[in-house]
Coordinates of C-alpha atoms in Angstrom, one line a residue:
Chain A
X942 CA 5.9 -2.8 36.5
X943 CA 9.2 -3.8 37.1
X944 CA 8.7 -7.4 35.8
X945 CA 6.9 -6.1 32.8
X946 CA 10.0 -3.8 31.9
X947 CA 12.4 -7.0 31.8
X948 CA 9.6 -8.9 30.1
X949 CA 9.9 -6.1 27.3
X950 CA 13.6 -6.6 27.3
X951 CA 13.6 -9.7 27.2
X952 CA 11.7 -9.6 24.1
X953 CA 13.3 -7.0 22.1
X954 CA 16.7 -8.5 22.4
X955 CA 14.7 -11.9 21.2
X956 CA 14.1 -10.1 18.3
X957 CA 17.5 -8.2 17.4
X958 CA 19.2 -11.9 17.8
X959 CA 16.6 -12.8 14.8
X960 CA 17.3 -9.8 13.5
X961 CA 21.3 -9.8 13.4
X962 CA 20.7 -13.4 11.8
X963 CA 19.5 -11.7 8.6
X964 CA 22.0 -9.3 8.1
X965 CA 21.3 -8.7 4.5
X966 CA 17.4 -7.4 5.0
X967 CA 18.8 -4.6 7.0
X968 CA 20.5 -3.3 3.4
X969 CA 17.4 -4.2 1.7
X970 CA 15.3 -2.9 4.2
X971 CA 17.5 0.5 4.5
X972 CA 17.0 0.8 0.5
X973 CA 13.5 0.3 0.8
X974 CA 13.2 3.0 3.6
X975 CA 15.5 5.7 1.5
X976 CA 13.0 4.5 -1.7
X977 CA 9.9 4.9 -0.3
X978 CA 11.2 8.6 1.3
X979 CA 11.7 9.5 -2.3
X980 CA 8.1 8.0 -3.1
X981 CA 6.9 10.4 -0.6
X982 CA 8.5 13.6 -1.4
X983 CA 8.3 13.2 -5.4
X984 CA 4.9 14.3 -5.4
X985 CA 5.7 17.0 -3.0
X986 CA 8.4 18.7 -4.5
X987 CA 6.0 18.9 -7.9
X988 CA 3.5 20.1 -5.7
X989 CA 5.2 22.8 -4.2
X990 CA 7.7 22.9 -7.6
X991 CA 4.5 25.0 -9.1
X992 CA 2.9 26.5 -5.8
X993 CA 3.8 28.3 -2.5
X994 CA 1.6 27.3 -0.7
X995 CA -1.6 24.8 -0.7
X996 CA -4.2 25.0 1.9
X997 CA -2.4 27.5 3.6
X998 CA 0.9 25.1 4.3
X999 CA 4.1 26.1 2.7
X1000 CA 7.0 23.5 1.7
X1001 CA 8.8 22.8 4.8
X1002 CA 5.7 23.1 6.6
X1003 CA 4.0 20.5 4.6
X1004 CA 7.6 18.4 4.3
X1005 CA 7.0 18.2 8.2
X1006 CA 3.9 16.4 7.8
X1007 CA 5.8 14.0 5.7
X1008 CA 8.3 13.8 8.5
X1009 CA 6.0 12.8 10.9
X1010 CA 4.3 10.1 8.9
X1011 CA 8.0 8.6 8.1
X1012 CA 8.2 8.2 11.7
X1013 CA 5.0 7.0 12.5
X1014 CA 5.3 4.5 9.4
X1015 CA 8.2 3.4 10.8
X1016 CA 7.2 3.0 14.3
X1017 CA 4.2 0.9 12.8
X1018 CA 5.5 -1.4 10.3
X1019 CA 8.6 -1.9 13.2
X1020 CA 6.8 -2.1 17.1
X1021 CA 3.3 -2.4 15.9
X1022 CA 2.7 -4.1 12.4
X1023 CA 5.0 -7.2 13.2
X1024 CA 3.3 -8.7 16.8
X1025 CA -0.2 -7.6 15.9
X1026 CA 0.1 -9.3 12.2
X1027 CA 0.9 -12.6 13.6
X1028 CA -2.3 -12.5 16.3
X1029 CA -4.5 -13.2 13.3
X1030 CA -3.2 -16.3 12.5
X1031 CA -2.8 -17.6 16.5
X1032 CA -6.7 -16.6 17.2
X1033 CA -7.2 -18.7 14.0
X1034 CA -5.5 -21.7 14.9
X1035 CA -6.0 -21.5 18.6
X1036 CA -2.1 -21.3 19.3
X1037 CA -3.2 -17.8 21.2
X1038 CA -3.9 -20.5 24.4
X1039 CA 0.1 -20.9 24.6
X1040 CA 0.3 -17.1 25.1
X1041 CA -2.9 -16.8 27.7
X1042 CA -1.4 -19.6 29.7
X1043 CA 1.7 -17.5 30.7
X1044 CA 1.6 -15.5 33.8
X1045 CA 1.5 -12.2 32.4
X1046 CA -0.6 -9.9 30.8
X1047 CA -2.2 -11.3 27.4
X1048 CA -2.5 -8.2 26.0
X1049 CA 1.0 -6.8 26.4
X1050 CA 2.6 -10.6 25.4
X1051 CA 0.8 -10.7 22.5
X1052 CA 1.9 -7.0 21.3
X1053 CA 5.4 -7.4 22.3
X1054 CA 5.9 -10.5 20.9
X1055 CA 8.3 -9.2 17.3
X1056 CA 10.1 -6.2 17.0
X1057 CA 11.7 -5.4 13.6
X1058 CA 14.1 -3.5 14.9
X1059 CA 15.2 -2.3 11.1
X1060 CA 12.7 -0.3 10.9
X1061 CA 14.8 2.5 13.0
X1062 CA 16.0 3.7 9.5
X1063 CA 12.5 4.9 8.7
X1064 CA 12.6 7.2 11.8
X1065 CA 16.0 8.1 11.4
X1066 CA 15.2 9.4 8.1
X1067 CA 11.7 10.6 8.9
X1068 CA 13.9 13.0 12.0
X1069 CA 16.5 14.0 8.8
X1070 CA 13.4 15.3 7.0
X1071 CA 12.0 17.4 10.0
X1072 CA 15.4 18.7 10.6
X1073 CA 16.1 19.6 6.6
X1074 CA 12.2 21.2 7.0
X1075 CA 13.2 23.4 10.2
X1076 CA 16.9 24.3 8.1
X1077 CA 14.5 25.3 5.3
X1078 CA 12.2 27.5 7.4
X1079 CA 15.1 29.0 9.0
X1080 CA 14.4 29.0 12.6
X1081 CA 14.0 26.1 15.3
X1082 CA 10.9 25.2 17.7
X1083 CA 11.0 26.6 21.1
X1084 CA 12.1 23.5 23.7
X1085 CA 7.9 23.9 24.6
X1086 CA 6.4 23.1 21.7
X1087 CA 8.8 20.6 20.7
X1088 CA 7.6 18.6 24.1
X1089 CA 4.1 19.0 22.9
X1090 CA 4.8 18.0 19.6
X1091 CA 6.7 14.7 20.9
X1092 CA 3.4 14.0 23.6
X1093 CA 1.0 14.5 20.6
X1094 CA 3.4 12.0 18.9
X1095 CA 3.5 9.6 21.5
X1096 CA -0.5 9.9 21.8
X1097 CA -0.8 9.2 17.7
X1098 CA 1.0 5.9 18.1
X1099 CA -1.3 5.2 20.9
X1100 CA -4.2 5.4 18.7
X1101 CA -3.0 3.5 16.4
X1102 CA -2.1 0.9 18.6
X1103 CA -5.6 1.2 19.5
X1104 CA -6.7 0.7 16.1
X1105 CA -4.5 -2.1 15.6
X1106 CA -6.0 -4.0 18.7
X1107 CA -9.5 -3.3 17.7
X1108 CA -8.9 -4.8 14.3
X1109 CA -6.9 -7.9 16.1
X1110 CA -9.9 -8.3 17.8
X1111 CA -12.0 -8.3 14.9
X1112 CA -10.6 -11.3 14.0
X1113 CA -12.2 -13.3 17.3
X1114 CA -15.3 -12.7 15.2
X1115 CA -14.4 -12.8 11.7
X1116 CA -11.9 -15.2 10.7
X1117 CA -9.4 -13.8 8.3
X1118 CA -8.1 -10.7 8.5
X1119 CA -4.5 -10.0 6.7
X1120 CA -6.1 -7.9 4.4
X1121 CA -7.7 -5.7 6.6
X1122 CA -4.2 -5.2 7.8
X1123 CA -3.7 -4.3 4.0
X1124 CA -6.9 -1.6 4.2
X1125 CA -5.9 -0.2 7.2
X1126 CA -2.2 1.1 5.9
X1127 CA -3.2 2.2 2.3
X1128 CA -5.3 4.1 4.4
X1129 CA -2.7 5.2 6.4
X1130 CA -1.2 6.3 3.3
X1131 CA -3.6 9.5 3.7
X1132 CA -1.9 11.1 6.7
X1133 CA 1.3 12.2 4.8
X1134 CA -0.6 15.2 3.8
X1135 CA -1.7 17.9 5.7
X1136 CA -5.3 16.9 7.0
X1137 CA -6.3 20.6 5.3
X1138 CA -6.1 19.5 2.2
X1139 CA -9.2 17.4 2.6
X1140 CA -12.4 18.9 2.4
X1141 CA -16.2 18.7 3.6
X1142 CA -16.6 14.9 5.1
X1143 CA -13.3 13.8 4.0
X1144 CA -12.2 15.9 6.7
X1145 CA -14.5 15.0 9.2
X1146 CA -13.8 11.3 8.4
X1147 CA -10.1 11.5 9.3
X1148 CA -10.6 14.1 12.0
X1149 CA -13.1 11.9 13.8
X1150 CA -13.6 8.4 12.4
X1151 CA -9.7 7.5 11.4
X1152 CA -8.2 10.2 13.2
X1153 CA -5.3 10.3 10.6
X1154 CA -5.3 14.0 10.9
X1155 CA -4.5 13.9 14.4
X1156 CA -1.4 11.5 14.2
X1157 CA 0.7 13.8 11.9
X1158 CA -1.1 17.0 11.4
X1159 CA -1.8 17.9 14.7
X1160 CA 2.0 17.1 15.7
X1161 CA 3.7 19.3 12.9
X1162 CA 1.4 22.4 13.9
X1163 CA 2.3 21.6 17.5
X1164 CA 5.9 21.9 16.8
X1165 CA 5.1 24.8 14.7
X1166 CA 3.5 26.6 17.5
X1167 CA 0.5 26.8 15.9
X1168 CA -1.8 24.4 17.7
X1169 CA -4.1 25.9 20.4
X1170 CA -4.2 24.3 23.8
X1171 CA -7.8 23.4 23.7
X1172 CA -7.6 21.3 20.6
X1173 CA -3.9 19.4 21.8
X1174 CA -6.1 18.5 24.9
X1175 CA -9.0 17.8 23.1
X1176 CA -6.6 15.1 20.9
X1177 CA -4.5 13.8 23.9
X1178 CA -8.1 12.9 25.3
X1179 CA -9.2 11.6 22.3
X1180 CA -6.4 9.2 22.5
X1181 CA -7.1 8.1 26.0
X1182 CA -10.6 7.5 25.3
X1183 CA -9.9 5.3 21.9
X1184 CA -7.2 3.3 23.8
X1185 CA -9.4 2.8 26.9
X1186 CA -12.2 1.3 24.4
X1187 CA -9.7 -1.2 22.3
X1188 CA -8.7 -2.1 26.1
X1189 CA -12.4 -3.3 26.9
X1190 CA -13.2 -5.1 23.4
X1191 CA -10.1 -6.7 24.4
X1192 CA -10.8 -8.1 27.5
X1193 CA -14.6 -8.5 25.8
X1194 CA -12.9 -10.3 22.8
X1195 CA -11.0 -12.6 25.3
X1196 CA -13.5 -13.8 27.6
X1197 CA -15.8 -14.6 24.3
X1198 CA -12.8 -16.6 23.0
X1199 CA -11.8 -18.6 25.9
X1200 CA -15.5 -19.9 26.7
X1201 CA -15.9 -20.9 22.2
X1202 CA -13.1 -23.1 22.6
X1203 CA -12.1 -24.6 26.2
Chain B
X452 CA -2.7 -27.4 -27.2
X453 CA -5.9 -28.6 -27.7
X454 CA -6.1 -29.9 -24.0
X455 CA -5.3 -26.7 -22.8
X456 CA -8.4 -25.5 -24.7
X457 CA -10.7 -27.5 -23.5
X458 CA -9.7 -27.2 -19.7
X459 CA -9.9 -23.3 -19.8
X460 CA -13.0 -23.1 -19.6
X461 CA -13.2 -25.2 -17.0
X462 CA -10.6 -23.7 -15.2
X463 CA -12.5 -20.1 -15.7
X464 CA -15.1 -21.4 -14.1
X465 CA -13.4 -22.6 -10.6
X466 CA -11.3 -19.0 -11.2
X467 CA -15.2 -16.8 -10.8
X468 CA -16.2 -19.3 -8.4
X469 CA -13.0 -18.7 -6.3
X470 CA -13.4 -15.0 -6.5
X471 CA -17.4 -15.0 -5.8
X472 CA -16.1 -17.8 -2.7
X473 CA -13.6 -14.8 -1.2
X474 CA -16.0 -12.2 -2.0
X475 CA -15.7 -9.8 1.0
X476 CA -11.8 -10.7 1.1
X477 CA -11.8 -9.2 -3.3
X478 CA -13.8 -6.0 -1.9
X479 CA -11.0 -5.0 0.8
X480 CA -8.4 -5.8 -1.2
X481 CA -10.3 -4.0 -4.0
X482 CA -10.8 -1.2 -1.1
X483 CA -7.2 -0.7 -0.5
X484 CA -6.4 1.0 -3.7
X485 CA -7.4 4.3 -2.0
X486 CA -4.0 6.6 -3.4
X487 CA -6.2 7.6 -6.2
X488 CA -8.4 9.3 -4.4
X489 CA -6.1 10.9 -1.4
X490 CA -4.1 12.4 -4.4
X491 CA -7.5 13.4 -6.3
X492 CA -8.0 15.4 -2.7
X493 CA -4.5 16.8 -3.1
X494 CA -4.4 17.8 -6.4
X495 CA -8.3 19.4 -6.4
X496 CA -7.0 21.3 -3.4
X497 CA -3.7 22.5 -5.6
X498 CA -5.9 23.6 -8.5
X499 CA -8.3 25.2 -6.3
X500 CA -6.7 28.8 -7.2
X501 CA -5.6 28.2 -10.7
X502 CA -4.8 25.2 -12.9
X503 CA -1.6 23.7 -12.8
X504 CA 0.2 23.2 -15.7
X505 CA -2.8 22.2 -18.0
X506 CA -4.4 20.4 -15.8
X507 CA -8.0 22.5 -14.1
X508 CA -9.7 20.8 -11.3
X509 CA -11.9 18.7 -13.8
X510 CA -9.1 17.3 -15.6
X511 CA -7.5 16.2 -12.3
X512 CA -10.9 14.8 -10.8
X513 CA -11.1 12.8 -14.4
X514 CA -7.3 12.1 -14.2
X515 CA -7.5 10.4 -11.1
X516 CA -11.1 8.9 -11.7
X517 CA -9.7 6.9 -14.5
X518 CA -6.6 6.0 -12.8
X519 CA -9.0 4.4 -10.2
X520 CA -10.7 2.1 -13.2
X521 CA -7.4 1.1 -15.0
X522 CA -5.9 0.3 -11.5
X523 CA -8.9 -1.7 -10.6
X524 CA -8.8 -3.7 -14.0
X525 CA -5.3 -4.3 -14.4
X526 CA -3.9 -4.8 -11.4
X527 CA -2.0 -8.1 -11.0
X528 CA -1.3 -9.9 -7.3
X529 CA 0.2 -13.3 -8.8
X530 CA 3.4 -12.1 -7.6
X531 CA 1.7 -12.7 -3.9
X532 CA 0.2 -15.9 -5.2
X533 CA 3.2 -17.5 -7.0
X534 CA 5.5 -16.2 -4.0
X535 CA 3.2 -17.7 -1.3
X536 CA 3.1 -21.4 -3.3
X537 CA 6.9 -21.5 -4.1
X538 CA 7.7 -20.7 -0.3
X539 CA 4.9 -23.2 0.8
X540 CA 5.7 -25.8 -1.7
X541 CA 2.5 -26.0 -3.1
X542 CA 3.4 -25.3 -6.1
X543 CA 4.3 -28.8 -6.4
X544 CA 0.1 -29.5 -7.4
X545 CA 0.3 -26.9 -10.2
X546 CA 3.8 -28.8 -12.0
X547 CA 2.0 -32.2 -11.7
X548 CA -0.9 -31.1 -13.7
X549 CA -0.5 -31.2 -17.3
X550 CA -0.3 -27.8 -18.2
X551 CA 2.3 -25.1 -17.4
X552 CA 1.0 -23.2 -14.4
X553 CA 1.0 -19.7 -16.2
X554 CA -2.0 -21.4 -18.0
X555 CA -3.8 -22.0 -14.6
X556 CA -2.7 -18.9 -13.2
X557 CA -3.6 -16.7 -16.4
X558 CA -7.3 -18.7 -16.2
X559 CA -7.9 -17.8 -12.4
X560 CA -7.2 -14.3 -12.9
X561 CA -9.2 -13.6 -15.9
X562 CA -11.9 -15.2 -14.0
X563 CA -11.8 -11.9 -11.9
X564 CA -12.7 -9.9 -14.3
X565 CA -15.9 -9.8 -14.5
X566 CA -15.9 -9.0 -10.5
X567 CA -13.6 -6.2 -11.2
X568 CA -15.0 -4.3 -13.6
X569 CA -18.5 -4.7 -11.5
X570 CA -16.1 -2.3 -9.4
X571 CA -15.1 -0.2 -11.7
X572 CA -18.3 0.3 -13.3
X573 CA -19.5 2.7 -11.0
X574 CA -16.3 4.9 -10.5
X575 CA -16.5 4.9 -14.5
X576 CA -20.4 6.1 -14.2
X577 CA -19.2 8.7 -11.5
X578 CA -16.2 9.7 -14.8
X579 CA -19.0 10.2 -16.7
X580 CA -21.4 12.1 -14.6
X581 CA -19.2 14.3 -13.3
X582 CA -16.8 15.4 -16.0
X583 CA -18.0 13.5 -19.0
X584 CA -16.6 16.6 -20.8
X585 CA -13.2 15.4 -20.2
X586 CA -12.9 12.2 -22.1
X587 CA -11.8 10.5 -25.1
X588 CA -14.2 11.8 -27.8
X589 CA -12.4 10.3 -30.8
X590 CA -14.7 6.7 -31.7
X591 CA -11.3 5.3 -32.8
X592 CA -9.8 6.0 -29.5
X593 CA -12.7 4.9 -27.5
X594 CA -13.1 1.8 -29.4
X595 CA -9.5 1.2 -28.6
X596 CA -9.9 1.9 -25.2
X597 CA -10.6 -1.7 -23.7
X598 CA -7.4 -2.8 -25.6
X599 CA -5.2 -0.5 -24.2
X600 CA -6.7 -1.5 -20.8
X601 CA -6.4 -5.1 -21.5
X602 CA -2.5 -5.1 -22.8
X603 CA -2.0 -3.3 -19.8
X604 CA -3.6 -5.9 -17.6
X605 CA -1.3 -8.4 -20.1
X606 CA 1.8 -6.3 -19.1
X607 CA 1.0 -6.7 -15.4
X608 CA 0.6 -10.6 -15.4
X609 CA 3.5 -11.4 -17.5
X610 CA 6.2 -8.9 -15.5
X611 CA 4.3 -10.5 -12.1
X612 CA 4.8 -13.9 -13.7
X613 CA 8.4 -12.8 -14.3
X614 CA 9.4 -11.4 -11.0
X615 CA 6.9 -14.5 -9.1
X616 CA 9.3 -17.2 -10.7
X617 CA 12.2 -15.3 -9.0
X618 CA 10.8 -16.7 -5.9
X619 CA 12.1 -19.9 -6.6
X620 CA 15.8 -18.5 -7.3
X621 CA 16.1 -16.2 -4.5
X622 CA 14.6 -15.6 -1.0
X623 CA 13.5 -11.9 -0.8
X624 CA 12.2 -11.6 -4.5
X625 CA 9.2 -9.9 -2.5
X626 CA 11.6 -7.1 -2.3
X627 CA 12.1 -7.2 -6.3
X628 CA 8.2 -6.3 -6.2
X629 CA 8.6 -3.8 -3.7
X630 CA 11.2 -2.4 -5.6
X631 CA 9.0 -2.5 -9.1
X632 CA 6.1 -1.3 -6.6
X633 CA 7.7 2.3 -5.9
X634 CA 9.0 2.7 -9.2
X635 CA 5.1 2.1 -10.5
X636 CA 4.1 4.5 -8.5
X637 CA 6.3 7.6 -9.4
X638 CA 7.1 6.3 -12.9
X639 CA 3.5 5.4 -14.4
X640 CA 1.6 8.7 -13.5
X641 CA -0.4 6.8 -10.6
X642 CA 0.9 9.4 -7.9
X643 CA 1.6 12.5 -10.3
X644 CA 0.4 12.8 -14.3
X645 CA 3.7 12.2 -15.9
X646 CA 3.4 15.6 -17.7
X647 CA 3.7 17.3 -14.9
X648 CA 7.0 16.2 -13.9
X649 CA 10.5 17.2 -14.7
X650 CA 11.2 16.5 -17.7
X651 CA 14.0 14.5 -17.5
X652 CA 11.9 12.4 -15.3
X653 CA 9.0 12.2 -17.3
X654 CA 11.6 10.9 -20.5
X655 CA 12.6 8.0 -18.4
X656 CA 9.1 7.4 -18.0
X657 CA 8.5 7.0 -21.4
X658 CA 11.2 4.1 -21.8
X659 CA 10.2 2.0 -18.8
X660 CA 7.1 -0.1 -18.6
X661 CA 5.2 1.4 -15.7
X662 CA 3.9 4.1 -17.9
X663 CA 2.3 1.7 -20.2
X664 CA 0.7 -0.1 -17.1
X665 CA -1.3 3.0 -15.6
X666 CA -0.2 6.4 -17.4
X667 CA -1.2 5.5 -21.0
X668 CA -4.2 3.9 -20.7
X669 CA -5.5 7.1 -18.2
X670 CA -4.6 9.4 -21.0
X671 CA -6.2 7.5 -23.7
X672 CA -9.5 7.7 -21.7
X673 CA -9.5 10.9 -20.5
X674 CA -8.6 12.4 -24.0
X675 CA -5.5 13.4 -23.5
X676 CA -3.5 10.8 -26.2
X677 CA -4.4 11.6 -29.8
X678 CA -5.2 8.7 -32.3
X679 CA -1.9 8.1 -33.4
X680 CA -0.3 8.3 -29.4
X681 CA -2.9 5.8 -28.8
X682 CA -1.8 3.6 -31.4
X683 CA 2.2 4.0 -31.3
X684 CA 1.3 3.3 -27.2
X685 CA -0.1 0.2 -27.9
X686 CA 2.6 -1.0 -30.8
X687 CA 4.8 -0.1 -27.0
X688 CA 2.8 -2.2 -24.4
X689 CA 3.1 -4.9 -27.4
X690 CA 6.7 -4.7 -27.8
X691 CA 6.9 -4.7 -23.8
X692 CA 4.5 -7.9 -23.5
X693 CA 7.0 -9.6 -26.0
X694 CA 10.1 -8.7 -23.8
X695 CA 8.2 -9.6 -20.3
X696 CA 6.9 -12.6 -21.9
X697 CA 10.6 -13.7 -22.9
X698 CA 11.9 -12.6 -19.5
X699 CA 9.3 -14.4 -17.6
X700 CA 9.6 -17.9 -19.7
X701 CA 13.4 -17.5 -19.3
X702 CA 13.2 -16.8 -15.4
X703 CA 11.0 -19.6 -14.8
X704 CA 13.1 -22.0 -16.5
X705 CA 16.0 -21.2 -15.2
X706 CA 14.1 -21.4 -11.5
X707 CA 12.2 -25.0 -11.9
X708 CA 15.7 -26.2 -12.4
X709 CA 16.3 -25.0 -8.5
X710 CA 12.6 -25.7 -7.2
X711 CA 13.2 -29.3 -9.1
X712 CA 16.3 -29.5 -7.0
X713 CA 14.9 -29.1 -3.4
X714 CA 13.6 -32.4 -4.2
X715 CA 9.6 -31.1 -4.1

């Protein structure tokens, strides 16, 4: 555990040295994080400009949601997106054997490989936007359900972790893969609204099949206090079972490469 | 000149046969332009109690329909394309052949066409089926109609020609896109119909080009632009292609001088 802990180190501060060395992307990148926040709360703020409430969620109820998917977004595109992204092209031109060789596990090298540690500014701001949601609903979570919110957080990036893996592994099989990568986040686009919104087998889609609804819904009624205990079990299980799988069509994935081409 | 004319076919035929080659690769990438349909959800669910604005369900469900078909159309990636050969070098084999590389470029995405629009012919059968009530009815309008989707494709390629030959002036001009990207999307009516936006918001809109891109065309085929807005629109997305054109001729100059230089 311990050795896998330095290992992690080791590779973050890899990646702020490559980081520091382009200085000027973290300004470009911080505009592009305060641009895209805009992006996300224009159509919001007409929303709720002409409403109260839609599908039962009022402005800074629905501005959480938003908040959530800011973070999550950010957590993707800077501890997920970056390692994964470049798998494709090492499966494809067999450069994955330098990673297998090393005494450690394949699975954690290859998704700790880039961090793009810039990114932070899209959590930072998605936090700003929780905080100006619980300002605007005039009273804070209890200490409780803020836990629960964080653990149903932490369970969200798990799944999509998962997802990411089992579309890496997709690309043992099928060759190219970047824009699948490309499907997977416009899809992603989806969870900044309230998984309510959706309707008949929309819902049940992204309640079951792309559990969107579960990374930033089910968080913002947590911290709200409004998410029963059955259902926050029922997701956190839900998480373990999806990460468990991507963890075997891993291993599957692996043994299948390593006999095709040694 | 007359070379040019006599390779374009030619070069129209290796553009369908590239597209029909990366089939399954067009269909996600053609799969990816989901917003549409996550803010049709959205917008449905608004109107559920009332209409908003002017807008009832129907108009939103057409709204967003046709945003889906003009999107698919006239989308333009040769900012990807022309970024990707400049960093890569490779555009070296478009400057030695003896044409300008807009030609080729223009020739290989015209050559998707056809694929596209066997995309967007169902979503438009859906437009009809479901709320054929809700669009153009005027025959001057709807004979306008694949114009006005057209310029707009024009509009794209030339301001993705523009902002591709960047590439070769500065190292980020991906984030130029970006940039152009996110100001599409609030700007042209492809998140939100323009209308129902601030006002002061919605008057910028109407002097940039996004609008002309997405927002016009949608309102020309779901009724919502008269004769005469459909025809001062287009005399717009004309002026527009002129400027991009300009713009884009002017950048890539100024840029082969510096991709000359590397020594490719």
């Amino acid at each position: 555990m311990r050795r896998y802990l330095q290992l992690l180190w080791i590779q973050l501060r890899a990646s702020l040295a490559t980081a520091m060395q382009y200085r000027v992307n973290f300004i470009i990148d911080g505009v592009m994080s305060l641009w895209w926040m805009i992006w996300t709360l224009v159509p919001l703020a007409i929303v709720f400009g002409g409403r109260d409430s839609v599908a039962n969620w009022s402005f800074p109820e629905a501005l959480l949601v938003a908040a959530f998917f800011t973070v999550l977004r950010g957590i993707i595109e800077g501890a997920i997106n970056p390692s994964l992204a470049t798998t494709g092209d090492r499966i494809r031109t067999g450069t994955l054997h330098f990673v297998l060789v090393k005494p450690a596990d394949g699975q954690f090298l290859v998704s700790t490989s880039q961090f793009a540690p810039w990114k932070v500014v899209d959590i930072l701001a998605g936090v700003v936007m929780a905080v100006i949601a619980f300002d605007r609903l005039g009273r804070w979570p209890s200490a409780l359900d803020l836990l629960l919110c964080l653990v149903l957080l932490a369970a969200s990036t798990l799944v999509i972790y998962s997802l990411w893996v089992l579309v890496i592994c997709a690309a043992f099989w099928v060759v190219r893969l970047e824009n699948l990568a490309y499907l997977f986040s416009s899809i992603f686009d989806a969870a900044r609204w309230p998984l309510d919104i959706f309707r008949g087998w929309w819902r049940i889609i992204f309640t079951f099949v792309i559990p969107l609804g579960l990374m930033t819904t089910y968080p913002a009624r947590a911290i709200l206090g409004k998410l029963d205990a059955q259902t926050a079990l029922a997701a956190l299980a839900g998480s373990l079972a999806i990460a468990t799988l991507s963890r075997m069509v891993w291993l599957t994935a692996l043994r299948r490469y390593t006999s095709a081409s040694s | 000149m007359r070379r040019i004319v006599r390779a374009f076919p030619t070069l129209l035929r290796i553009g369908f046969a590239e597209a029909v080659a990366y089939r399954a690769e067009f269909v996600i990438w053609m799969l990816t332009t989901t917003m549409p349909l996550v803010m049709l959800a959205l917008w449905t669910a608004v109107a559920r109690e009332g209409p908003f604005g002017r807008f009832t369900q129907a108009d939103f469900v057409a709204y967003y329909l046709a945003a889906l078909i003009v999107r698919t159309l006239s989308s333009s990636w040769v900012v990807w394309e022309m970024n990707q050969e400049i960093r890569m070098g490779t555009l070296s084999l478009r400057l030695v052949r003896p044409m300008h590389p807009f030609v080729s470029y223009t020739a290989s995405h015209l050559a998707a066409i056809p694929l596209r629009g066997a995309v967007a012919l169902p979503i438009a059968v859906i437009l009809l089926l479901t709320v054929g009530n809700h669009v153009a009815s005027d025959p001057v309008v709807i004979a306008l109609l694949p114009l006005v989707v057209l310029s707009a494709w024009i509009l794209a390629f030339v301001a993705g020609t523009a902002m591709g030959s960047l590439g070769m002036l500065m190292e980020r001009s991906i984030a130029v896109w970006e940039i152009w990207m996110g100001l599409f999307a609030v700007m042209s009516g492809y998140l939100v119909p323009l209308e129902l936006m601030p006002r002061w918001l919605a008057t910028a809109a109407e002097w940039l080009p996004f609008r002309y891109l997405l927002g016009f065309p949608v309102e020309a085929i779901i009724g919502m632009a008269d004769r005469a807005a459909v025809l001062r629109g287009l005399g717009i997305q004309w002026l527009m292609i002129g400027a991009a054109t300009l713009i884009s001729a002017a950048v890539w100059r100024a840029g082969l001088r510096r991709f000359e230089a590397y020594g490719a």
